Short mmCIF file of C-alpha atoms and ligand atoms in Angstrom, two decimals:
data_model
loop_
_atom_site.label_atom_id
_atom_site.label_comp_id
_atom_site.label_asym_id
_atom_site.label_seq_id
_atom_site.Cartn_x
_atom_site.Cartn_y
_atom_site.Cartn_z
CA MET A 1 137.49 87.83 104.24
CA GLN A 2 138.52 88.67 107.84
CA GLY A 3 137.65 85.62 109.93
CA THR A 4 136.31 87.35 113.04
CA SER A 5 135.22 90.68 111.58
CA ILE A 6 131.57 91.71 111.71
CA ASN A 7 129.64 91.65 108.46
CA LEU A 8 127.84 95.01 108.51
CA LEU A 9 125.10 93.56 106.31
CA SER A 10 124.03 91.65 109.41
CA LEU A 11 123.15 94.82 111.34
CA ASP A 12 119.79 96.53 111.11
CA ARG A 13 119.65 100.24 111.89
CA SER A 14 119.35 99.93 115.66
CA ALA A 15 122.12 97.31 115.81
CA MET A 16 124.32 99.51 113.64
CA GLU A 17 123.62 102.56 115.81
CA ASN A 18 124.65 100.57 118.86
CA TYR A 19 127.78 99.44 117.06
CA PHE A 20 128.83 103.03 116.33
CA LEU A 21 127.88 104.27 119.80
CA ASP A 22 130.06 101.52 121.30
CA MET A 23 132.92 102.79 119.12
CA GLY A 24 132.44 106.31 120.50
CA GLU A 25 130.99 107.51 117.19
CA LYS A 26 127.73 109.41 116.67
CA ARG A 27 124.47 107.58 116.11
CA PHE A 28 123.96 109.15 112.65
CA ARG A 29 126.93 107.20 111.28
CA ALA A 30 124.53 104.27 110.99
CA LYS A 31 122.32 106.18 108.53
CA GLN A 32 125.35 107.25 106.51
CA LEU A 33 126.61 103.71 106.28
CA LEU A 34 123.22 102.27 105.38
CA GLN A 35 122.93 104.79 102.55
CA TRP A 36 126.36 103.89 101.23
CA ILE A 37 125.65 100.19 101.31
CA TYR A 38 122.04 99.97 100.18
CA GLN A 39 121.32 103.13 98.22
CA ARG A 40 124.67 103.83 96.58
CA LYS A 41 125.61 100.14 96.56
CA VAL A 42 129.16 100.91 97.68
CA THR A 43 130.87 98.06 99.52
CA ARG A 44 134.44 99.43 99.61
CA PHE A 45 135.09 101.44 102.76
CA PRO A 46 137.74 103.72 101.10
CA ASP A 47 134.99 104.93 98.72
CA MET A 48 132.71 106.11 101.56
CA THR A 49 133.94 109.66 101.31
CA ASP A 50 131.83 111.39 103.95
CA LEU A 51 133.28 109.18 106.70
CA SER A 52 136.53 110.30 108.29
CA LYS A 53 139.68 108.57 107.12
CA HIS A 54 140.17 107.18 110.61
CA LEU A 55 136.66 105.68 110.68
CA ARG A 56 137.09 104.18 107.23
CA GLN A 57 140.31 102.52 108.36
CA THR A 58 138.69 101.22 111.54
CA LEU A 59 135.80 99.75 109.55
CA GLN A 60 138.23 98.23 107.07
CA GLN A 61 140.11 96.53 109.91
CA ASN A 62 137.18 95.33 112.00
CA THR A 63 134.25 94.77 109.68
CA ASN A 64 133.41 93.49 106.24
CA LEU A 65 130.68 93.68 103.64
CA ASP A 66 131.14 90.22 102.21
CA LEU A 67 128.42 88.97 99.87
CA PRO A 68 127.63 85.43 98.78
CA GLU A 69 129.20 84.39 95.51
CA ILE A 70 126.92 84.20 92.48
CA VAL A 71 127.47 80.65 91.26
CA SER A 72 124.97 80.90 88.43
CA GLN A 73 122.36 83.25 87.08
CA GLN A 74 119.60 81.98 84.85
CA ARG A 75 116.94 83.91 83.02
CA SER A 76 113.67 82.33 81.99
CA THR A 77 112.02 83.06 78.66
CA ASP A 78 109.38 85.00 80.65
CA GLY A 79 112.03 87.31 82.22
CA THR A 80 112.22 85.54 85.60
CA PHE A 81 115.72 85.35 87.06
CA LYS A 82 117.12 82.69 89.34
CA TRP A 83 120.41 82.95 91.18
CA LEU A 84 122.32 80.18 92.89
CA LEU A 85 124.34 81.81 95.67
CA ARG A 86 127.23 80.19 97.50
CA LEU A 87 127.44 81.06 101.20
CA LYS A 88 130.63 81.29 103.23
CA ASP A 89 130.30 77.68 104.42
CA GLY A 90 129.97 76.38 100.86
CA ASN A 91 126.21 75.69 101.00
CA CYS A 92 124.18 77.18 98.14
CA ILE A 93 120.73 78.74 98.21
CA GLU A 94 118.42 80.02 95.49
CA THR A 95 116.76 83.40 95.00
CA VAL A 96 114.20 84.24 92.32
CA TYR A 97 113.18 87.56 90.75
CA ILE A 98 109.80 87.79 89.05
CA PRO A 99 109.33 90.91 86.91
CA GLU A 100 105.83 92.11 86.08
CA SER A 101 104.61 95.25 84.31
CA GLU A 102 104.18 97.29 87.50
CA ARG A 103 106.44 95.59 89.99
CA GLY A 104 109.39 93.30 90.51
CA THR A 105 109.09 90.66 93.22
CA LEU A 106 112.04 88.96 94.84
CA CYS A 107 111.42 85.57 96.41
CA VAL A 108 113.96 85.36 99.24
CA SER A 109 115.23 82.24 101.05
CA SER A 110 115.40 82.19 104.85
CA GLN A 111 117.01 78.80 105.52
CA VAL A 112 119.42 76.41 103.83
CA GLY A 113 116.78 73.83 102.92
CA CYS A 114 113.75 73.42 105.15
CA SER A 115 113.16 71.46 108.32
CA LEU A 116 109.44 71.11 107.61
CA ASN A 117 108.35 68.44 105.23
CA CYS A 118 105.50 69.58 103.02
CA THR A 119 104.95 66.65 100.70
CA PHE A 120 104.42 68.66 97.49
CA CYS A 121 107.57 70.77 97.94
CA SER A 122 110.85 70.23 96.17
CA THR A 123 112.84 72.11 98.82
CA ALA A 124 111.52 69.73 101.48
CA ARG A 125 113.00 66.74 99.66
CA GLN A 126 116.48 68.24 99.89
CA GLY A 127 116.43 68.25 103.70
CA PHE A 128 117.82 70.97 105.93
CA ASN A 129 121.19 72.35 106.90
CA ARG A 130 120.85 75.59 108.91
CA ASN A 131 119.20 78.98 109.30
CA LEU A 132 120.46 81.87 107.20
CA GLU A 133 122.20 84.77 108.94
CA VAL A 134 120.80 88.30 108.56
CA ASP A 135 123.57 89.24 106.11
CA GLU A 136 122.80 86.16 103.99
CA ILE A 137 119.13 87.15 103.79
CA ILE A 138 119.66 90.85 103.06
CA ALA A 139 122.44 90.05 100.57
CA GLN A 140 119.85 88.37 98.32
CA VAL A 141 118.03 91.70 97.93
CA TRP A 142 121.29 93.61 97.54
CA ILE A 143 122.56 91.27 94.84
CA ALA A 144 119.27 91.23 92.92
CA ASN A 145 118.99 95.02 92.87
CA SER A 146 122.65 95.47 91.96
CA VAL A 147 122.71 92.87 89.23
CA LEU A 148 119.45 94.02 87.69
CA GLU A 149 120.43 97.70 87.78
CA SER A 150 123.70 96.95 86.06
CA PRO A 151 123.74 97.49 82.28
CA LYS A 152 125.12 93.98 82.01
CA GLN A 153 122.44 92.44 84.14
CA GLU A 154 121.47 89.76 81.64
CA SER A 155 123.22 86.49 81.52
CA ASN A 156 122.14 83.02 80.59
CA GLU A 157 122.97 79.77 82.29
CA SER A 158 126.47 79.69 80.90
CA GLY A 159 127.10 83.17 82.23
CA SER A 160 127.22 84.97 78.87
CA ILE A 161 125.69 88.43 78.62
CA GLU A 162 122.49 88.94 76.67
CA LYS A 163 120.31 91.93 75.84
CA LYS A 164 117.98 93.47 78.41
CA PRO A 165 114.56 91.89 78.78
CA GLU A 166 111.59 93.64 77.27
CA ASN A 167 108.13 94.17 78.72
CA CYS A 168 109.24 93.64 82.24
CA PHE A 169 109.94 95.79 85.22
CA VAL A 170 113.69 95.54 84.78
CA SER A 171 113.29 97.84 81.78
CA ASN A 172 112.23 100.66 84.09
CA VAL A 173 115.56 100.88 85.84
CA GLU A 174 116.41 103.90 83.68
CA ASN A 175 113.47 105.70 85.31
CA GLN A 176 115.20 105.43 88.69
CA ARG A 177 112.87 102.74 89.95
CA ARG A 178 114.50 99.96 91.88
CA PRO A 179 114.09 96.55 90.23
CA VAL A 180 112.99 94.94 93.50
CA THR A 181 109.73 96.64 94.55
CA ASN A 182 108.32 93.72 96.55
CA VAL A 183 109.93 91.07 98.71
CA VAL A 184 108.32 87.77 99.62
CA MET A 185 109.93 85.57 102.26
CA MET A 186 108.80 82.55 100.31
CA GLY A 187 111.98 80.96 98.99
CA MET A 188 113.75 78.04 100.66
CA GLY A 189 112.80 77.50 104.29
CA GLU A 190 110.15 78.34 106.87
CA PRO A 191 110.96 81.98 107.79
CA LEU A 192 109.31 81.85 111.21
CA LEU A 193 111.71 79.09 112.27
CA ASN A 194 114.47 81.69 111.79
CA PHE A 195 112.47 84.43 113.50
CA ASP A 196 115.10 86.86 114.83
CA ASN A 197 117.25 86.91 111.70
CA VAL A 198 114.26 87.19 109.37
CA VAL A 199 112.71 90.04 111.37
CA SER A 200 116.03 91.93 111.43
CA ALA A 201 116.42 91.46 107.69
CA MET A 202 112.84 92.58 107.00
CA ARG A 203 113.37 95.68 109.17
CA LEU A 204 116.40 96.48 107.07
CA ILE A 205 114.47 95.94 103.85
CA MET A 206 111.84 98.43 105.09
CA ASP A 207 114.31 100.99 106.46
CA ASP A 208 114.13 104.34 104.64
CA TYR A 209 117.92 104.47 104.62
CA SER A 210 118.11 101.05 103.04
CA PHE A 211 115.65 99.68 100.45
CA GLY A 212 112.71 101.57 101.96
CA LEU A 213 109.96 99.10 101.03
CA SER A 214 106.63 99.58 102.80
CA ARG A 215 105.12 96.91 105.03
CA ARG A 216 102.55 96.12 102.37
CA LYS A 217 105.34 95.25 99.94
CA VAL A 218 107.07 92.81 102.24
CA THR A 219 105.28 89.51 102.69
CA LEU A 220 106.18 86.64 104.96
CA SER A 221 104.86 83.23 103.99
CA THR A 222 104.48 80.60 106.69
CA ALA A 223 103.27 77.03 106.87
CA GLY A 224 101.43 78.10 110.04
CA MET A 225 103.78 78.54 113.01
CA ILE A 226 101.07 79.96 115.29
CA PRO A 227 103.12 81.26 118.25
CA ALA A 228 105.64 82.92 115.93
CA MET A 229 102.82 84.45 113.86
CA ASP A 230 101.52 86.13 117.02
CA GLN A 231 105.04 87.34 117.77
CA LEU A 232 105.36 88.69 114.23
CA ARG A 233 102.07 90.59 114.59
CA GLN A 234 103.45 92.31 117.67
CA GLN A 235 106.99 92.95 116.48
CA CYS A 236 106.98 93.38 112.71
CA PRO A 237 103.49 93.14 111.15
CA VAL A 238 104.37 92.73 107.49
CA SER A 239 101.89 91.27 105.00
CA LEU A 240 101.12 87.66 105.79
CA ALA A 241 100.72 84.65 103.54
CA VAL A 242 99.79 81.22 104.86
CA SER A 243 100.45 77.97 103.01
CA LEU A 244 97.07 76.33 103.50
CA HIS A 245 96.75 73.85 100.60
CA ALA A 246 93.84 71.87 102.09
CA PRO A 247 90.38 72.72 103.45
CA ASP A 248 90.34 70.07 106.20
CA ASN A 249 92.74 68.73 108.79
CA ALA A 250 92.82 65.14 107.53
CA LEU A 251 94.23 66.21 104.17
CA ARG A 252 96.37 69.07 105.50
CA ASP A 253 98.00 66.68 107.99
CA LYS A 254 99.34 64.82 104.96
CA LEU A 255 100.28 67.79 102.77
CA VAL A 256 101.65 70.09 105.49
CA PRO A 257 102.68 67.87 108.44
CA LEU A 258 103.03 70.95 110.67
CA ASN A 259 99.21 70.90 110.69
CA LYS A 260 99.29 68.09 113.26
CA LYS A 261 100.80 70.57 115.70
CA TYR A 262 98.95 73.69 114.55
CA PRO A 263 95.64 72.63 112.96
CA ILE A 264 93.40 74.71 110.73
CA GLY A 265 90.98 76.04 113.38
CA PRO A 266 93.62 77.61 115.66
CA LEU A 267 95.56 78.71 112.58
CA LEU A 268 92.60 80.68 111.22
CA ASP A 269 91.99 82.18 114.69
CA CYS A 270 95.59 83.34 114.62
CA CYS A 271 95.08 84.85 111.14
CA ARG A 272 92.08 86.78 112.48
CA ARG A 273 94.24 88.13 115.28
CA TYR A 274 96.87 89.09 112.73
CA VAL A 275 94.57 91.26 110.65
CA GLY A 276 93.07 92.73 113.81
CA GLU A 277 89.59 93.84 114.57
CA ASN A 278 89.47 96.56 111.95
CA ASN A 279 90.11 94.10 109.09
CA ARG A 280 92.32 96.57 107.26
CA ARG A 281 94.41 93.87 105.67
CA ARG A 282 93.86 90.49 104.15
CA VAL A 283 95.80 87.32 104.73
CA THR A 284 96.85 85.60 101.53
CA PHE A 285 96.19 81.88 101.58
CA GLU A 286 98.37 79.86 99.24
CA TYR A 287 96.67 76.80 97.80
CA VAL A 288 98.67 74.54 95.47
CA MET A 289 96.40 72.80 92.97
CA LEU A 290 97.09 69.05 93.05
CA LYS A 291 95.19 66.87 90.65
CA ASP A 292 92.56 64.67 92.36
CA ILE A 293 93.99 65.52 95.79
CA ASN A 294 92.63 68.92 96.83
CA ASP A 295 90.91 70.30 93.73
CA SER A 296 87.29 69.05 93.83
CA PRO A 297 84.25 71.37 93.84
CA GLU A 298 83.34 70.05 97.30
CA GLN A 299 86.81 71.01 98.57
CA ALA A 300 86.37 74.48 97.06
CA ARG A 301 83.07 74.88 98.92
CA MET A 302 84.70 73.63 102.13
CA LEU A 303 87.53 76.13 101.67
CA ALA A 304 85.05 78.96 101.16
CA ARG A 305 83.26 77.89 104.37
CA ILE A 306 86.38 77.90 106.55
CA LEU A 307 87.63 81.20 105.15
CA ARG A 308 84.34 83.00 105.65
CA GLN A 309 85.45 84.53 108.95
CA VAL A 310 88.88 85.74 107.79
CA PRO A 311 89.61 88.70 105.49
CA ALA A 312 91.21 86.46 102.90
CA LYS A 313 92.71 86.40 99.47
CA VAL A 314 93.31 82.99 97.93
CA ASN A 315 96.20 82.35 95.55
CA LEU A 316 95.65 79.18 93.56
CA ILE A 317 99.05 77.87 92.50
CA PRO A 318 99.15 75.33 89.68
CA PHE A 319 101.50 72.62 90.98
CA ASN A 320 104.99 72.70 89.49
CA PRO A 321 106.21 69.13 89.14
CA PHE A 322 109.74 68.10 90.07
CA PRO A 323 111.61 64.81 89.67
CA GLN A 324 110.23 61.87 91.68
CA THR A 325 107.06 63.60 92.81
CA ARG A 326 103.84 61.64 92.49
CA PHE A 327 101.68 64.71 92.38
CA GLU A 328 100.32 66.16 89.19
CA ARG A 329 99.09 69.61 88.32
CA SER A 330 95.29 70.05 88.25
CA GLU A 331 93.77 70.60 84.82
CA ALA A 332 93.25 74.24 83.83
CA GLU A 333 89.45 73.79 83.75
CA THR A 334 89.52 72.24 87.21
CA ILE A 335 91.45 75.23 88.54
CA ASP A 336 89.01 77.64 86.85
CA ARG A 337 86.04 75.81 88.35
CA PHE A 338 87.65 75.84 91.81
CA ARG A 339 88.35 79.59 91.49
CA ASP A 340 84.80 80.33 90.30
CA ILE A 341 83.29 78.54 93.30
CA LEU A 342 85.38 80.66 95.66
CA LEU A 343 84.57 83.85 93.78
CA ALA A 344 80.86 83.02 93.90
CA LYS A 345 81.22 82.82 97.69
CA ASN A 346 82.83 86.29 97.70
CA ILE A 347 86.33 85.01 98.42
CA PHE A 348 88.82 87.11 96.46
CA THR A 349 90.72 84.50 94.43
CA VAL A 350 93.38 84.58 91.74
CA THR A 351 95.19 81.85 89.89
CA ARG A 352 98.88 82.55 90.02
CA THR A 353 100.57 82.51 86.65
CA THR A 354 103.37 80.01 86.66
CA ARG A 355 106.63 81.85 86.12
CA GLY A 356 110.15 80.63 85.48
CA ASP A 357 109.26 76.95 85.14
CA ASP A 358 111.80 76.49 82.30
CA ILE A 359 114.59 77.27 84.79
CA ASP A 360 112.99 75.46 87.77
CA ALA A 361 112.35 78.80 89.45
CA ALA A 362 108.61 78.33 89.90
CA CYS A 363 106.89 78.11 93.24
CA GLY A 364 107.96 75.04 95.24
CA GLN A 365 110.86 74.20 92.93
CA LEU A 366 113.80 75.85 94.72
CA VAL A 367 116.44 73.37 95.79
CA GLY A 368 119.84 75.05 96.16
CA ASP A 369 122.83 72.82 96.71
CA PHE A 370 123.78 71.94 100.27
CA VAL A 371 124.63 69.27 102.78
CA ASP A 372 121.45 67.76 104.25
CA ARG A 373 121.89 67.32 108.00
CA THR A 374 118.59 65.49 108.40
CA SER A 375 119.14 62.61 105.96
CA ARG A 376 115.67 63.37 104.68
CA SER A 377 116.88 63.64 101.10
CA LYS A 378 118.11 60.03 101.29
CA ARG A 379 114.92 58.77 102.93
CA MET A 380 112.78 60.55 100.35
CA GLN A 381 114.43 58.66 97.54
CA GLN A 382 113.35 55.41 99.15
CA GLN A 383 109.73 56.35 99.90
CA THR A 384 106.92 55.18 97.67
CA GLY A 385 103.75 56.36 99.45
CA VAL A 386 100.98 58.37 97.79
CA PHE A 387 102.24 61.58 99.35
CA SER A 388 105.93 61.05 98.78
S1 SF4 B 401 106.49 74.52 101.34
FE1 SF4 B 401 107.77 75.97 102.49
S2 SF4 B 401 107.56 75.28 104.64
FE2 SF4 B 401 106.84 73.57 103.37
S3 SF4 B 401 108.69 72.31 103.10
FE3 SF4 B 401 108.60 73.71 101.34
S4 SF4 B 401 109.89 75.45 101.93
FE4 SF4 B 401 109.40 74.30 103.81
#
């Protein structure tokens, strides 16, 4: 829209208060505006009727509430939604909504691609373009809530409208419950490499005048950026998930190359600091189950040993294959055996149900559509190693 105008979706409450104070307006204008945007879902300034005409005109001239364009919306047979969103620079990102009986979880992207290079991850193969702005992060939640609350919220790949899903949280919209009850920063990208924008967006997601989600319902998933995890603990201690995927450094170095910089020992120390001395919360450890790579009983015992000192929950994620990967998903019995070993060692463990795999919306499958500035996508096509 207006080239130099400020997108108000990029301002959290304190930034918006400062914006209004600088204009000579009262601080409470920020609350009013947040309510219009996030609770009433109004993005046209003329419709914001409790603002003075003069203020509405000023906002119209100097700001915007531009949202990414929905390029496509797919719905899985299990009710999972995936959106491909085009950003202002033409790059596209993906966002996934996973409805369950008691909650609806939105998996939000934080970067266009990812600059890390986890070898089992489809996003990693696409390379990296840039960090997302605050408005591009928060817009994913805004769009998901708005689309899912709309009576015409169902559409298939070709964009045609279908009936509402049954047996999923979307059906509860009539009972005034927001479709998005939980947000996980677990889509494309490493959120802690986009720290300031992600923290601002999470603050907005938790703001009572916006979506009002509690800290427990907002989870940030990291590959293990230790210094930024400490910063997060001090500045915005949301629920924490760590992509662990291996019980020892030799294997984790290969699966999650960031491990060479931040190995398992210091990472677990950092997790202990995160939960604090009173152990009120648990860290969720994500562990993708890769056949004959990290799924043996000995590796389960090793994992139980290293997690003994951390209040931990383990999510076992059956690997979701993607084109050109050499990894395979562990057998169901292997995953059950792995889980039972952890449970026997008193490590709370669940196997995550694979959702949305018919629309490539499952964990580790998000790819978007963007210009890779790292050339990694090209290099990947040429690699033939065991972990490519
Ligand atoms: S698993 Fe996460 S951190 Fe690792 S490459 Fe994929 S998106 Fe990036």
